[in-house]
């Protein structure tokens, strides 16, 4: 599965997405790290190094983890449609423009509504939203 052209920065974004997303799923479903490591046939220390950003998660391991969570929760289905990634990036661009004009809070709500739609909920687009959301939170912290 190729999502980005293979430049160093873009490859890093994909690799970081994989582990960050799986870590978020693991925490959401309250699956202990050691249990997920066992399911994925990796050591707990390997998964820990992935989650801390020391080692990247490869796409095959990401796919195994997604399959596990899809079996764990029959209502969960990861969406791999690239078209939604492109649409999400348009939302991100709008959000960043509004962020510059200090009106990004409204756009964050709008993009959240977009991502809450059933076919967007579990997708690569979600990671892009989280980046902007965390940036906005960091900005709010600095403001206060």
PDB file of C-alpha atoms in Angstrom:
ATOM      1  CA  UNK A   1       0.000   0.000   0.000  1.00  0.00           C
ATOM      2  CA  UNK A   2       1.625   3.235  -1.124  1.00  0.00           C
ATOM      3  CA  UNK A   3       0.131   6.373   0.307  1.00  0.00           C
ATOM      4  CA  UNK A   4       2.835   8.951  -0.261  1.00  0.00           C
ATOM      5  CA  UNK A   5       5.634   9.429  -2.742  1.00  0.00           C
ATOM      6  CA  UNK A   6       8.764   8.039  -1.215  1.00  0.00           C
ATOM      7  CA  UNK A   7      10.642  11.081  -0.021  1.00  0.00           C
ATOM      8  CA  UNK A   8      12.138  10.901   3.445  1.00  0.00           C
ATOM      9  CA  UNK A   9       9.690  13.378   4.975  1.00  0.00           C
ATOM     10  CA  UNK A  10       6.616  11.804   3.386  1.00  0.00           C
ATOM     11  CA  UNK A  11       7.719   8.278   4.237  1.00  0.00           C
ATOM     12  CA  UNK A  12       8.211   9.374   7.856  1.00  0.00           C
ATOM     13  CA  UNK A  13       4.698  10.822   7.972  1.00  0.00           C
ATOM     14  CA  UNK A  14       3.204   7.519   6.830  1.00  0.00           C
ATOM     15  CA  UNK A  15       5.291   5.487   9.272  1.00  0.00           C
ATOM     16  CA  UNK A  16       4.432   7.791  12.175  1.00  0.00           C
ATOM     17  CA  UNK A  17       0.771   7.660  11.212  1.00  0.00           C
ATOM     18  CA  UNK A  18       0.762   3.877  11.403  1.00  0.00           C
ATOM     19  CA  UNK A  19       2.136   3.619  14.917  1.00  0.00           C
ATOM     20  CA  UNK A  20       0.290   6.681  16.265  1.00  0.00           C
ATOM     21  CA  UNK A  21      -3.020   5.379  14.962  1.00  0.00           C
ATOM     22  CA  UNK A  22      -2.503   1.863  16.319  1.00  0.00           C
ATOM     23  CA  UNK A  23      -1.452   3.293  19.676  1.00  0.00           C
ATOM     24  CA  UNK A  24      -4.622   5.377  19.761  1.00  0.00           C
ATOM     25  CA  UNK A  25      -6.759   2.324  18.913  1.00  0.00           C
ATOM     26  CA  UNK A  26      -4.974   0.293  21.574  1.00  0.00           C
ATOM     27  CA  UNK A  27      -5.714   2.918  24.200  1.00  0.00           C
ATOM     28  CA  UNK A  28      -9.294   3.437  23.020  1.00  0.00           C
ATOM     29  CA  UNK A  29     -10.078  -0.282  23.241  1.00  0.00           C
ATOM     30  CA  UNK A  30      -7.998  -0.600  26.429  1.00  0.00           C
ATOM     31  CA  UNK A  31      -5.763  -3.305  24.974  1.00  0.00           C
ATOM     32  CA  UNK A  32      -2.548  -3.567  27.013  1.00  0.00           C
ATOM     33  CA  UNK A  33       0.630  -3.048  25.039  1.00  0.00           C
ATOM     34  CA  UNK A  34       1.944  -6.488  25.990  1.00  0.00           C
ATOM     35  CA  UNK A  35      -1.268  -8.135  24.711  1.00  0.00           C
ATOM     36  CA  UNK A  36      -1.122  -6.343  21.377  1.00  0.00           C
ATOM     37  CA  UNK A  37       2.573  -7.167  21.032  1.00  0.00           C
ATOM     38  CA  UNK A  38       1.775 -10.849  21.570  1.00  0.00           C
ATOM     39  CA  UNK A  39      -1.051 -10.721  18.997  1.00  0.00           C
ATOM     40  CA  UNK A  40       1.277  -9.064  16.465  1.00  0.00           C
ATOM     41  CA  UNK A  41       4.088 -11.554  17.228  1.00  0.00           C
ATOM     42  CA  UNK A  42       6.554  -8.856  18.260  1.00  0.00           C
ATOM     43  CA  UNK A  43       8.191  -8.307  21.601  1.00  0.00           C
ATOM     44  CA  UNK A  44       6.659  -5.860  24.031  1.00  0.00           C
ATOM     45  CA  UNK A  45       9.886  -3.835  23.911  1.00  0.00           C
ATOM     46  CA  UNK A  46       9.662  -3.644  20.093  1.00  0.00           C
ATOM     47  CA  UNK A  47       6.107  -2.315  20.240  1.00  0.00           C
ATOM     48  CA  UNK A  48       7.142   0.079  22.989  1.00  0.00           C
ATOM     49  CA  UNK A  49      10.003   1.421  20.829  1.00  0.00           C
ATOM     50  CA  UNK A  50       7.543   1.874  17.952  1.00  0.00           C
ATOM     51  CA  UNK A  51       5.076   3.758  20.118  1.00  0.00           C
ATOM     52  CA  UNK A  52       7.823   6.017  21.461  1.00  0.00           C
ATOM     53  CA  UNK A  53       8.978   6.862  17.929  1.00  0.00           C
ATOM     54  CA  UNK A  54      12.349   5.105  18.171  1.00  0.00           C
ATOM     55  CA  UNK A  55      11.395   2.537  15.521  1.00  0.00           C
ATOM     56  CA  UNK A  56       8.867   2.816  12.698  1.00  0.00           C
ATOM     57  CA  UNK A  57       5.993   0.389  12.244  1.00  0.00           C
ATOM     58  CA  UNK A  58       5.962  -1.212   8.818  1.00  0.00           C
ATOM     59  CA  UNK A  59       2.801  -1.412   6.755  1.00  0.00           C
ATOM     60  CA  UNK A  60       2.456  -5.194   7.158  1.00  0.00           C
ATOM     61  CA  UNK A  61       2.442  -4.906  10.946  1.00  0.00           C
ATOM     62  CA  UNK A  62      -0.002  -1.992  10.674  1.00  0.00           C
ATOM     63  CA  UNK A  63      -2.307  -4.162   8.538  1.00  0.00           C
ATOM     64  CA  UNK A  64      -2.122  -6.995  11.099  1.00  0.00           C
ATOM     65  CA  UNK A  65      -3.049  -4.596  13.887  1.00  0.00           C
ATOM     66  CA  UNK A  66      -5.940  -3.166  11.864  1.00  0.00           C
ATOM     67  CA  UNK A  67      -7.209  -6.693  11.177  1.00  0.00           C
ATOM     68  CA  UNK A  68      -7.076  -7.429  14.907  1.00  0.00           C
ATOM     69  CA  UNK A  69      -9.102  -4.328  15.801  1.00  0.00           C
ATOM     70  CA  UNK A  70     -11.607  -5.044  13.014  1.00  0.00           C
ATOM     71  CA  UNK A  71     -12.172  -8.492  14.561  1.00  0.00           C
ATOM     72  CA  UNK A  72     -12.160  -7.056  18.092  1.00  0.00           C
ATOM     73  CA  UNK A  73     -14.923  -4.579  17.204  1.00  0.00           C
ATOM     74  CA  UNK A  74     -17.167  -5.659  14.317  1.00  0.00           C
ATOM     75  CA  UNK A  75     -18.409  -2.067  13.965  1.00  0.00           C
ATOM     76  CA  UNK A  76     -14.877  -0.782  13.328  1.00  0.00           C
ATOM     77  CA  UNK A  77     -13.658  -0.721   9.726  1.00  0.00           C
ATOM     78  CA  UNK A  78     -10.555   1.161   8.575  1.00  0.00           C
ATOM     79  CA  UNK A  79     -11.045   3.111   5.344  1.00  0.00           C
ATOM     80  CA  UNK A  80      -8.041   3.138   3.002  1.00  0.00           C
ATOM     81  CA  UNK A  81      -9.536   5.316   0.254  1.00  0.00           C
ATOM     82  CA  UNK A  82      -6.916   7.770  -0.968  1.00  0.00           C
ATOM     83  CA  UNK A  83      -9.624  10.152  -2.249  1.00  0.00           C
ATOM     84  CA  UNK A  84     -10.607  10.834   1.355  1.00  0.00           C
ATOM     85  CA  UNK A  85      -7.016  11.634   2.226  1.00  0.00           C
ATOM     86  CA  UNK A  86      -7.000  14.248  -0.543  1.00  0.00           C
ATOM     87  CA  UNK A  87     -10.294  15.689   0.710  1.00  0.00           C
ATOM     88  CA  UNK A  88      -8.971  15.770   4.262  1.00  0.00           C
ATOM     89  CA  UNK A  89      -5.866  17.612   3.097  1.00  0.00           C
ATOM     90  CA  UNK A  90      -8.140  20.268   1.583  1.00  0.00           C
ATOM     91  CA  UNK A  91      -9.791  20.604   4.996  1.00  0.00           C
ATOM     92  CA  UNK A  92      -6.365  20.843   6.607  1.00  0.00           C
ATOM     93  CA  UNK A  93      -5.335  23.592   4.190  1.00  0.00           C
ATOM     94  CA  UNK A  94      -8.475  25.551   5.055  1.00  0.00           C
ATOM     95  CA  UNK A  95      -7.884  24.987   8.745  1.00  0.00           C
ATOM     96  CA  UNK A  96      -4.272  26.167   8.515  1.00  0.00           C
ATOM     97  CA  UNK A  97      -5.348  29.293   6.630  1.00  0.00           C
ATOM     98  CA  UNK A  98      -7.922  30.045   9.308  1.00  0.00           C
ATOM     99  CA  UNK A  99      -5.377  29.228  11.996  1.00  0.00           C
ATOM    100  CA  UNK A 100      -3.160  31.945  10.579  1.00  0.00           C
ATOM    101  CA  UNK A 101      -6.113  34.333  10.829  1.00  0.00           C
ATOM    102  CA  UNK A 102      -6.873  33.079  14.369  1.00  0.00           C
ATOM    103  CA  UNK A 103     -10.274  31.738  13.389  1.00  0.00           C
ATOM    104  CA  UNK A 104      -9.250  28.066  13.312  1.00  0.00           C
ATOM    105  CA  UNK A 105     -11.508  26.994  16.200  1.00  0.00           C
ATOM    106  CA  UNK A 106     -14.571  27.074  13.936  1.00  0.00           C
ATOM    107  CA  UNK A 107     -12.772  25.025  11.258  1.00  0.00           C
ATOM    108  CA  UNK A 108     -11.675  22.432  13.795  1.00  0.00           C
ATOM    109  CA  UNK A 109     -15.329  21.893  14.636  1.00  0.00           C
ATOM    110  CA  UNK A 110     -16.189  21.623  10.936  1.00  0.00           C
ATOM    111  CA  UNK A 111     -13.427  19.127  10.200  1.00  0.00           C
ATOM    112  CA  UNK A 112     -14.470  17.103  13.257  1.00  0.00           C
ATOM    113  CA  UNK A 113     -18.009  16.885  11.828  1.00  0.00           C
ATOM    114  CA  UNK A 114     -16.508  15.716   8.509  1.00  0.00           C
ATOM    115  CA  UNK A 115     -14.394  13.073  10.237  1.00  0.00           C
ATOM    116  CA  UNK A 116     -17.290  11.899  12.392  1.00  0.00           C
ATOM    117  CA  UNK A 117     -19.103  10.757   9.252  1.00  0.00           C
ATOM    118  CA  UNK A 118     -19.119   6.970   9.180  1.00  0.00           C
ATOM    119  CA  UNK A 119     -16.938   6.598   6.063  1.00  0.00           C
ATOM    120  CA  UNK A 120     -14.330   9.105   7.331  1.00  0.00           C
ATOM    121  CA  UNK A 121     -14.113   8.044  10.974  1.00  0.00           C
ATOM    122  CA  UNK A 122     -11.358   5.473  10.589  1.00  0.00           C
ATOM    123  CA  UNK A 123      -9.068   6.672   7.827  1.00  0.00           C
ATOM    124  CA  UNK A 124      -5.739   8.258   7.098  1.00  0.00           C
ATOM    125  CA  UNK A 125      -7.615  11.566   7.090  1.00  0.00           C
ATOM    126  CA  UNK A 126      -8.091  11.265  10.851  1.00  0.00           C
ATOM    127  CA  UNK A 127      -4.354  11.517  11.457  1.00  0.00           C
ATOM    128  CA  UNK A 128      -4.212  14.813   9.594  1.00  0.00           C
ATOM    129  CA  UNK A 129      -6.991  16.167  11.788  1.00  0.00           C
ATOM    130  CA  UNK A 130      -5.123  15.085  14.926  1.00  0.00           C
ATOM    131  CA  UNK A 131      -2.007  16.964  13.799  1.00  0.00           C
ATOM    132  CA  UNK A 132      -3.942  20.213  13.422  1.00  0.00           C
ATOM    133  CA  UNK A 133      -5.918  19.620  16.614  1.00  0.00           C
ATOM    134  CA  UNK A 134      -2.765  19.016  18.650  1.00  0.00           C
ATOM    135  CA  UNK A 135      -1.140  22.084  17.084  1.00  0.00           C
ATOM    136  CA  UNK A 136      -4.141  24.171  18.055  1.00  0.00           C
ATOM    137  CA  UNK A 137      -4.031  22.796  21.599  1.00  0.00           C
ATOM    138  CA  UNK A 138      -0.338  23.648  21.846  1.00  0.00           C
ATOM    139  CA  UNK A 139      -1.097  27.167  20.603  1.00  0.00           C
ATOM    140  CA  UNK A 140      -3.839  27.571  23.190  1.00  0.00           C
ATOM    141  CA  UNK A 141      -1.425  26.452  25.924  1.00  0.00           C
ATOM    142  CA  UNK A 142       1.183  28.993  24.793  1.00  0.00           C
ATOM    143  CA  UNK A 143      -1.470  31.732  24.666  1.00  0.00           C
ATOM    144  CA  UNK A 144      -2.454  31.083  28.295  1.00  0.00           C
TER     145      UNK A 144
END
